[in-house]
XYZ file of C-alpha atoms in Angstrom:
633
model
C 0.096 0.241 0.123
C 2.349 2.779 -1.176
C 5.475 1.572 -1.271
C 6.814 1.269 -4.989
C 6.930 -2.677 -5.646
C 10.696 -4.383 -5.251
C 12.267 -5.931 -8.444
C 11.449 -9.689 -8.574
C 14.796 -10.480 -8.942
C 18.215 -9.136 -7.195
C 19.521 -6.747 -10.358
C 21.113 -9.624 -11.670
C 19.593 -11.607 -14.953
C 18.467 -15.297 -14.432
C 19.389 -17.096 -17.507
C 16.649 -20.777 -18.774
C 17.893 -23.451 -20.388
C 20.764 -23.276 -23.418
C 21.323 -19.731 -22.112
C 19.276 -17.184 -23.547
C 18.442 -14.864 -21.275
C 15.233 -14.586 -19.521
C 12.885 -11.849 -20.016
C 13.181 -9.027 -17.619
C 11.326 -9.423 -14.593
C 7.681 -6.757 -15.290
C 8.000 -4.172 -12.518
C 4.167 -2.987 -11.003
C 4.566 0.665 -11.118
C 2.495 2.179 -7.618
C 1.670 6.045 -6.945
C 4.088 7.502 -4.987
C 2.308 8.422 -1.893
C 4.527 10.853 -0.389
C 2.359 13.943 -1.103
C -0.072 12.208 1.124
C 1.991 13.140 4.240
C 1.345 16.784 3.807
C -1.609 17.137 2.376
C -3.299 14.427 5.345
C -1.925 17.285 7.587
C -3.008 20.031 6.363
C -6.860 18.305 5.895
C -6.566 17.367 9.876
C -5.406 20.590 11.167
C -7.957 22.587 8.496
C -11.055 20.167 9.534
C -9.574 20.992 13.690
C -9.486 24.787 13.173
C -13.132 24.613 11.502
C -14.570 22.709 14.415
C -12.970 25.390 16.879
C -15.930 27.694 16.672
C -18.616 24.894 17.247
C -17.134 23.791 20.678
C -19.572 25.680 23.208
C -17.748 24.917 26.418
C -20.630 27.580 28.006
C -23.009 24.978 27.848
C -20.733 21.621 29.204
C -23.466 19.770 31.768
C -22.892 15.870 32.835
C -20.302 15.066 29.905
C -18.261 18.119 29.750
C -16.796 18.766 26.565
C -17.006 15.024 25.046
C -20.856 16.312 23.682
C -19.451 19.639 22.560
C -17.052 18.564 20.388
C -18.596 18.566 16.723
C -18.596 15.461 14.094
C -14.768 17.811 12.489
C -13.223 17.507 15.587
C -12.859 13.432 16.097
C -12.290 13.714 11.796
C -9.414 16.124 12.967
C -7.956 13.797 15.084
C -7.886 10.297 12.622
C -7.410 12.520 9.774
C -4.495 12.666 11.814
C -3.559 9.496 12.769
C -4.016 8.207 9.327
C -1.100 10.422 8.231
C 0.860 8.995 10.958
C 0.824 5.638 10.152
C 1.243 6.732 6.318
C 4.311 8.837 7.778
C 5.327 6.311 9.299
C 6.119 4.223 6.798
C 9.025 6.680 5.514
C 10.023 7.562 9.118
C 14.236 6.029 8.415
C 14.372 8.249 5.452
C 11.619 11.341 6.145
C 11.643 11.554 9.959
C 10.510 14.826 10.076
C 7.088 14.496 8.731
C 6.707 11.903 11.810
C 7.855 14.939 13.744
C 5.482 17.167 12.448
C 2.260 14.945 13.183
C 3.239 14.211 16.651
C 3.357 18.550 17.374
C -0.045 18.836 15.291
C -1.347 15.548 17.607
C -0.384 17.895 20.250
C -2.224 21.200 19.612
C -5.029 19.303 18.385
C -5.453 17.206 21.758
C -5.079 19.814 24.631
C -4.968 23.360 22.697
C -9.197 24.075 22.611
C -9.085 24.993 25.813
C -5.977 27.388 25.580
C -7.176 28.771 22.469
C -11.566 28.929 23.263
C -11.999 29.649 27.377
C -11.839 33.024 28.220
C -10.950 32.001 32.740
C -7.895 29.371 33.758
C -9.079 25.824 33.154
C -8.266 23.821 36.078
C -9.598 26.033 39.146
C -7.188 25.295 40.905
C -3.946 26.322 39.206
C -5.298 30.093 39.625
C -3.416 29.347 43.490
C -0.272 29.521 41.289
C -0.719 32.596 39.667
C -1.777 34.238 43.436
C 2.082 32.426 44.414
C 3.653 34.405 41.979
C 1.531 37.330 42.277
C 2.728 37.369 46.157
C 6.451 36.534 45.436
C 6.524 39.599 43.444
C 3.977 42.032 45.674
C 6.085 41.101 49.020
C 9.259 40.950 47.429
C 10.994 37.521 49.582
C 10.539 33.580 50.001
C 9.176 32.974 53.927
C 9.410 28.845 53.642
C 8.888 28.925 57.782
C 5.711 30.741 57.794
C 3.010 29.374 58.771
C 0.826 29.894 55.715
C -3.032 29.159 55.309
C -4.722 26.920 52.477
C -1.129 24.195 52.939
C 0.955 27.252 50.820
C 3.428 26.857 53.048
C 5.157 24.240 50.589
C 5.112 26.993 48.027
C 7.704 28.832 49.692
C 9.668 25.839 50.616
C 9.879 24.793 46.630
C 10.145 27.864 45.277
C 11.638 27.381 42.163
C 9.123 26.732 39.775
C 7.303 30.824 40.993
C 10.465 32.653 41.004
C 10.807 30.999 37.017
C 7.064 32.781 36.558
C 7.750 35.871 38.350
C 10.414 36.171 36.515
C 8.171 35.897 32.954
C 5.579 37.816 34.274
C 8.400 40.803 34.401
C 10.066 40.101 31.576
C 6.718 39.496 29.789
C 5.307 42.989 30.965
C 2.098 40.631 31.906
C -0.510 41.152 34.109
C -0.161 37.649 35.794
C 0.753 34.190 35.280
C -2.294 33.584 33.936
C -2.138 35.729 30.943
C -0.218 32.426 29.049
C -1.562 29.684 32.035
C -3.797 27.948 29.289
C -0.622 26.962 27.016
C 1.328 25.356 30.063
C 0.555 21.917 27.910
C 1.266 22.940 24.484
C 4.990 24.593 26.045
C 6.212 21.387 28.257
C 4.981 19.008 25.360
C 6.884 20.664 22.851
C 9.530 20.708 25.242
C 8.982 17.247 26.375
C 9.374 15.492 22.709
C 12.887 15.934 22.188
C 14.048 14.068 25.366
C 11.402 11.541 24.480
C 13.079 10.713 21.263
C 16.481 11.554 22.804
C 15.643 8.328 25.649
C 13.946 6.300 23.214
C 16.709 6.481 20.381
C 18.819 5.224 23.039
C 17.171 2.243 22.650
C 15.671 2.236 19.277
C 16.968 2.992 15.969
C 14.075 2.024 14.285
C 12.326 5.763 13.770
C 8.902 3.709 13.504
C 8.987 2.333 16.860
C 10.524 5.976 18.331
C 7.790 7.869 16.680
C 5.380 5.421 17.597
C 6.484 5.400 21.377
C 6.075 9.709 21.360
C 2.652 8.593 19.771
C 1.194 6.401 22.267
C 2.970 8.190 25.149
C 1.096 11.626 23.975
C -2.699 9.964 23.722
C -1.605 8.065 27.778
C -0.731 11.206 28.890
C -4.354 12.266 29.756
C -3.968 12.375 33.849
C -3.386 16.383 33.715
C 0.070 17.071 35.316
C 1.482 19.027 32.059
C -0.804 22.499 33.525
C 0.953 25.397 34.773
C 2.275 23.955 38.170
C 5.803 22.662 39.508
C 4.948 19.513 38.765
C 5.609 19.850 34.963
C 8.474 21.506 34.847
C 10.453 18.907 37.285
C 8.581 15.812 35.182
C 11.035 18.228 32.048
C 13.643 18.416 34.281
C 13.963 14.301 35.339
C 13.626 13.530 32.055
C 16.584 15.202 31.120
C 18.782 13.598 33.789
C 16.894 10.261 32.713
C 18.272 10.917 29.272
C 21.807 12.068 29.944
C 21.988 9.088 32.520
C 21.186 6.636 29.579
C 23.057 7.808 27.038
C 26.696 8.661 29.185
C 26.434 6.706 31.521
C 27.670 3.269 30.802
C 30.225 2.108 32.901
C 33.029 -0.055 30.450
C 33.129 -3.809 29.034
C 29.294 -3.864 30.707
C 27.279 -4.015 27.156
C 28.776 -7.180 26.510
C 26.317 -8.831 23.755
C 24.310 -6.574 23.733
C 26.914 -4.363 20.765
C 26.408 -7.577 18.642
C 23.921 -6.387 15.658
C 23.643 -10.022 15.437
C 22.428 -10.905 18.377
C 20.101 -7.737 19.284
C 16.424 -7.196 18.143
C 16.755 -5.765 14.622
C 15.033 -2.107 16.235
C 17.535 -1.935 18.502
C 20.095 0.274 19.492
C 23.468 -0.945 20.523
C 23.832 -0.360 24.124
C 26.157 3.106 23.888
C 29.701 3.887 23.803
C 31.046 3.357 27.522
C 32.579 6.442 29.346
C 35.350 6.021 32.176
C 34.907 6.915 35.386
C 36.453 10.704 35.049
C 34.283 11.421 31.823
C 31.529 10.335 33.947
C 32.609 12.878 37.180
C 32.280 15.429 34.374
C 28.725 14.694 33.416
C 27.433 14.405 37.679
C 29.339 17.587 37.695
C 27.084 19.052 34.134
C 23.246 17.667 35.915
C 23.875 18.447 38.933
C 22.769 21.880 38.685
C 19.146 20.106 37.198
C 18.943 17.728 39.871
C 19.030 21.254 42.526
C 15.998 22.712 40.318
C 14.073 19.605 40.432
C 14.857 19.852 44.420
C 14.258 23.493 44.353
C 10.581 22.513 42.121
C 8.959 19.887 43.608
C 8.616 18.065 46.834
C 7.803 14.053 45.086
C 10.367 14.268 41.670
C 13.602 14.080 43.162
C 12.738 11.132 45.635
C 11.026 9.245 41.994
C 14.464 10.352 39.961
C 16.614 8.821 43.382
C 14.446 5.266 42.976
C 14.842 5.429 38.918
C 18.607 6.077 39.833
C 18.916 3.731 42.713
C 17.271 0.476 40.319
C 19.150 2.182 37.572
C 22.838 0.845 39.868
C 21.066 -2.794 40.061
C 21.982 -3.462 36.160
C 25.995 -3.891 36.073
C 25.311 -1.408 32.962
C 24.509 2.062 35.069
C 26.252 0.969 38.878
C 27.412 4.402 39.723
C 26.821 4.470 43.039
C 28.458 8.550 42.917
C 25.381 10.063 41.278
C 23.083 8.546 43.028
C 24.214 10.000 46.358
C 25.308 12.988 45.078
C 20.550 13.377 44.112
C 20.110 11.418 47.808
C 22.457 14.081 49.293
C 20.820 17.222 46.938
C 17.117 16.219 48.239
C 18.498 15.520 51.654
C 19.599 18.816 52.129
C 16.869 20.343 50.475
C 14.874 18.831 52.740
C 16.581 20.218 56.192
C 16.848 23.409 54.629
C 14.164 24.981 53.148
C 11.645 22.141 52.867
C 12.306 21.580 56.488
C 8.634 22.067 57.700
C 6.920 20.128 55.438
C 9.390 17.030 55.594
C 8.998 16.934 59.036
C 5.233 17.234 58.947
C 5.613 14.231 56.126
C 7.559 11.823 58.118
C 4.936 12.420 61.033
C 2.520 11.205 58.948
C 4.131 8.057 57.450
C 3.528 5.700 60.540
C -0.008 5.895 59.474
C 0.659 5.729 55.388
C 3.349 3.300 55.373
C 2.090 0.115 53.838
C -1.794 1.002 52.977
C -1.182 0.182 49.653
C -5.099 0.668 49.049
C -5.457 4.319 51.095
C -2.122 5.164 49.538
C -3.636 3.824 45.578
C -6.947 5.576 45.692
C -8.021 8.930 43.774
C -9.108 12.528 45.237
C -9.919 12.508 49.076
C -12.676 10.180 48.199
C -11.780 8.009 45.782
C -15.409 7.891 44.599
C -15.969 10.136 41.772
C -20.105 10.299 40.672
C -22.026 11.429 37.384
C -22.041 10.176 34.224
C -18.959 12.551 32.836
C -16.496 11.659 36.229
C -17.888 8.068 36.031
C -16.821 7.632 32.846
C -13.431 9.766 32.566
C -12.361 7.307 35.942
C -13.157 4.328 33.255
C -11.288 5.386 30.650
C -8.109 5.692 32.329
C -8.066 3.142 34.158
C -8.918 1.702 29.911
C -5.961 3.209 29.014
C -4.008 2.541 31.469
C -4.468 -1.193 30.863
C -4.675 -1.363 27.765
C -1.044 0.443 27.268
C 0.315 -2.043 30.539
C -0.856 -5.281 28.445
C 0.450 -4.251 25.466
C 4.199 -3.686 26.611
C 3.730 -6.443 28.610
C 3.294 -8.797 24.863
C 6.452 -6.469 24.194
C 8.460 -7.353 27.632
C 7.415 -10.876 26.773
C 7.370 -11.418 23.485
C 10.726 -9.619 22.218
C 13.166 -10.507 24.397
C 16.241 -9.278 22.459
C 14.848 -5.988 22.807
C 13.883 -6.252 26.657
C 17.647 -7.321 27.595
C 18.730 -4.259 25.526
C 16.083 -1.550 27.191
C 16.014 -2.785 30.584
C 16.866 -0.086 32.108
C 13.944 1.752 30.281
C 11.450 -0.323 31.855
C 13.603 -0.409 35.133
C 12.515 2.969 34.983
C 9.457 2.296 34.307
C 8.649 0.276 37.283
C 10.903 1.862 40.297
C 8.378 4.616 41.175
C 5.646 1.826 42.225
C 7.056 0.990 45.093
C 6.095 4.185 46.210
C 2.521 3.262 46.877
C 3.327 1.365 50.098
C 4.534 4.714 51.724
C 2.465 7.580 51.029
C -0.900 9.079 49.305
C 0.288 12.390 48.741
C -3.038 13.640 48.843
C -4.621 11.268 47.415
C -2.408 11.681 43.812
C 0.186 8.860 44.226
C -1.931 6.589 41.929
C -1.731 9.722 39.003
C 1.839 10.295 39.794
C 3.106 6.543 39.329
C 1.547 6.776 36.361
C 3.245 9.844 34.701
C 6.410 8.678 35.913
C 6.371 5.534 34.155
C 4.439 5.933 31.220
C 7.673 6.783 28.857
C 8.847 3.476 29.757
C 5.450 2.293 29.044
C 4.784 3.516 25.738
C 8.142 2.663 24.690
C 7.241 -1.275 25.097
C 4.177 -0.588 23.923
C 5.261 0.848 20.962
C 6.574 -2.382 20.392
C 4.477 -4.111 20.522
C 2.771 -2.713 18.049
C 5.606 -2.483 15.391
C 7.656 -5.330 14.581
C 10.956 -5.557 13.257
C 11.122 -5.742 9.809
C 14.374 -7.257 8.994
C 14.043 -10.579 7.952
C 10.277 -10.164 8.091
C 10.470 -11.360 4.310
C 11.734 -14.498 4.172
C 9.178 -15.704 7.293
C 6.537 -16.506 7.461
C 6.287 -15.401 10.812
C 8.208 -12.315 9.813
C 4.994 -12.014 7.452
C 2.186 -12.549 9.447
C 3.353 -10.447 11.868
C 3.601 -7.713 9.516
C 0.274 -8.564 8.865
C -1.121 -8.358 12.085
C 0.554 -5.232 13.148
C -0.599 -3.470 10.265
C -4.369 -3.862 11.848
C -2.975 -3.885 15.314
C -0.987 -0.102 15.010
C -4.028 1.723 13.563
C -6.319 -0.161 15.595
C -5.005 0.917 18.732
C -3.967 4.415 17.800
C -7.549 5.006 17.210
C -8.550 3.265 20.298
C -6.083 4.980 22.606
C -7.305 8.358 20.806
C -11.121 7.054 21.629
C -9.599 6.765 25.290
C -8.110 9.814 25.668
C -10.896 12.529 25.055
C -13.563 10.929 28.133
C -10.387 10.587 29.996
C -8.869 14.324 29.218
C -12.347 16.315 28.793
C -15.125 14.095 30.438
C -14.956 15.936 33.522
C -14.699 19.540 31.905
C -17.321 21.051 33.819
C -14.874 21.300 36.680
C -12.457 22.599 35.261
C -14.119 25.791 33.486
C -15.179 28.761 35.260
C -17.197 31.576 33.972
C -15.292 34.521 34.730
C -17.895 36.458 36.227
C -17.615 33.397 39.147
C -14.242 34.542 39.175
C -14.189 38.009 40.064
C -17.770 37.425 42.757
C -14.443 35.036 44.450
C -11.660 37.848 43.932
C -14.485 40.377 45.412
C -15.793 38.506 48.947
C -12.153 37.806 49.727
C -10.919 41.516 48.689
C -13.995 42.720 51.529
C -12.475 40.565 54.296
C -9.657 42.073 56.890
C -6.349 40.886 57.065
C -6.390 37.614 59.125
C -10.188 36.979 58.098
C -11.589 33.686 56.910
C -13.254 32.455 54.110
C -14.917 29.185 54.158
C -15.991 26.807 51.338
C -16.394 23.092 50.503
C -12.917 22.844 48.896
C -9.928 24.376 47.197
C -11.066 23.914 43.669
C -12.452 26.616 42.455
C -10.821 30.555 40.794
C -9.048 32.860 42.939
C -9.766 30.001 45.982
C -6.256 31.368 47.461
C -6.353 34.975 46.348
C -4.765 37.150 49.404
C -3.170 33.410 50.913
C -0.299 35.574 52.664
C -3.547 37.724 54.486
C -6.928 35.790 54.945
C -7.463 31.831 56.154
C -9.216 29.168 54.588
C -11.422 26.229 55.391
C -12.103 24.325 53.090
C -14.160 22.224 55.176
C -16.052 19.432 52.714
C -12.076 18.060 51.703
C -12.780 14.831 53.967
C -14.408 11.930 54.016
C -18.175 11.945 52.921
C -19.325 10.039 56.165
C -18.159 13.440 58.096
C -19.726 15.084 55.505
C -23.109 13.467 55.433
C -22.410 14.981 59.882
C -22.393 17.870 58.558
C -25.423 18.780 55.619
C -27.459 17.309 59.161
C -26.926 21.504 60.176
C -24.170 22.641 58.488
C -25.119 26.281 60.449
C -24.114 25.076 63.115
C -21.019 22.590 61.999
C -19.145 25.881 60.334
C -20.135 27.847 63.416
C -18.368 25.826 65.615
C -14.986 25.708 63.890
C -14.972 29.983 63.644
C -12.680 30.882 66.357
C -14.439 33.861 68.491
C -13.671 37.282 67.381
C -13.203 36.766 63.379
C -14.573 38.148 60.861
C -15.615 35.116 57.965
C -17.333 34.443 54.689
C -19.192 31.535 53.079
C -18.264 31.255 49.471
C -20.252 28.871 47.368
C -19.836 28.979 43.672
C -21.052 26.635 40.876
C -18.085 25.107 40.009
C -18.133 23.906 43.596
C -21.405 22.416 43.063
C -20.015 20.676 39.967
C -16.422 19.168 41.839
C -18.290 18.224 45.053
C -20.593 16.430 43.059
C -17.946 14.993 40.425
C -15.799 13.712 43.047
C -17.809 12.146 45.696
C -17.354 14.250 48.341
C -21.363 15.765 48.817
C -23.977 13.021 48.520
C -26.326 13.570 45.406
C -28.155 16.833 46.092
C -25.863 18.046 49.386
C -24.721 21.209 48.069
C -28.086 22.611 46.904
C -28.979 21.343 50.768
C -25.856 23.523 52.180
C -26.199 26.259 50.523
C -30.602 26.797 51.532
C -29.908 26.010 55.227
C -26.903 28.109 55.592
C -29.387 30.721 54.021
C -31.736 30.106 55.501
C -29.458 30.137 59.320
C -29.553 33.142 61.822
C -26.083 32.823 62.254
C -24.962 33.284 58.454
C -26.711 36.091 56.530
C -26.632 36.845 52.189
C -24.021 39.311 50.708
C -23.870 38.753 46.721
C -26.106 35.931 45.583
C -26.095 34.717 41.784
C -26.907 32.153 39.640
C -22.839 31.213 39.727
C -22.596 31.712 43.446
C -23.404 32.868 46.795
C -20.939 34.790 49.399
C -22.987 34.998 53.250
C -21.293 36.647 56.027
C -20.991 35.039 59.375
C -23.046 36.986 62.389
C -22.952 35.612 65.434
C -23.807 38.579 67.686
C -27.095 38.743 65.696
C -28.115 35.500 66.710
C -26.614 36.406 70.183
C -28.848 40.374 70.814
C -31.882 37.954 69.393
C -31.431 35.508 71.989
C -31.112 37.665 74.463
C -33.623 39.668 73.389
C -36.045 37.213 73.795
C -35.006 36.160 77.469
C -35.430 40.040 78.687
C -38.765 39.854 77.068
């Protein structure tokens, strides 16, 4: 299909009996499909651009964006997938086209919110802009200050926020919100060459490399690539691994893994070894990157040390010096800048170590509710299992490739034991998946892209090629179909109308310094505005049974938790309603019950109410006055 037919003979004339030259083999002319790659790329992007104005994101309901995406959007993804498959056929001679398609896929999948939304995607991301604003306003870091809303950690790991403060100043914009929604695109573009570098360390077949990149992008639905410390730290983590895998091979450790006859036809020989002096220089070069990881994020250094530890178990990468340097940098940061949270975390380990079920659950309640969130949860699990099954097929079916790419397999498995340590606020499941994804995507691609060397000489090889011709497009379409609900199925809780943002900002600005803001959960816009001046209590971020007790008499429940004399306001918004329902924090209809009972209570007075939110002021004095007057009469 689309590839010029090869001549029947090998270029030499065959002779029949009597020395008469046989007639030359008949050549079949097949049209050159080179024009298809650019044509399908233009068509796919054109359909995507055509689909954007038809996406009615302001009326999202139970299924998020899924039932708001027009047919042209889905058609665009199918056309891009078909074009990518065509481009793979010439990946060895024209790798630029698979690259162009991978960039197009990244834009098609993750750019719609950046292009369309008139507010920040992921309401909780607005707290990162609040940290940047505070750093610019205060002009200093306060790692030991006890800041409300668990915000002290951001001053203890400030690298990401100081970088963005510098960018805000350099660009002359009002704040990080001006470019926040573009972070998935920017981080994805930065990650792309790093992934290619890692995959090329173990595969010389460009088809395998680009298919692994494509699968990584489709399987990366976890939403950790927004403007947050994890996104930047993850890129730095991959960069360190790329350097280690290519430049830290010990002399004499390759063995037969340099023998072309022993290697899998698609595999690359082990990189050239480096001596002790060269590896020491590399440690010096990448130490600032490891230091930056420690300055940006608290979990990623642990993931990096776990990866370096499993690599040190292999003869090929037994470099204890690098592991010691990474461990010392992490420990030094944790005992200095990050000391408060580090000691607090150590104090909780006694209760979390060994609790695999609790540590691997997602979120506070661990039970998504509603059609969209439930579909998103099931799609995410199905996607993860599909990629793992494909990877397992390659690990056991292509033993020679597994032997040469064993370091990548070990690095992917390294984060799994962290399930036994901590739940990381209900996010350990997503983080383990994210850090294991590069290797899983590589081996999943290996299951779908068989080696071509010798395939035309054996029945088994021909059968593999025929199977791959069906399995590869089928799998890419399945992964695309899974990505959309996993990434966009909960979009109704990710988009916030600007009027709601303005309501929250007004409510917080009217609180005096030291005042208290109450809300069900912190996932709403501007939730941590003025976090260094105002206290916060997100009272529904707890187990569902406790919240059901709270709903029996919410006014009394909140009043008992408000310190005497505190100036307090309750802010309940549309985004909180969707979030608490979708994450299972409140029972069905629980948010409406909460709002109505607080409105009816004499302990709270409504000061502002709109379809997208309500603000109530805590008024214990009026209740006490009424009680006194009644007693006197």
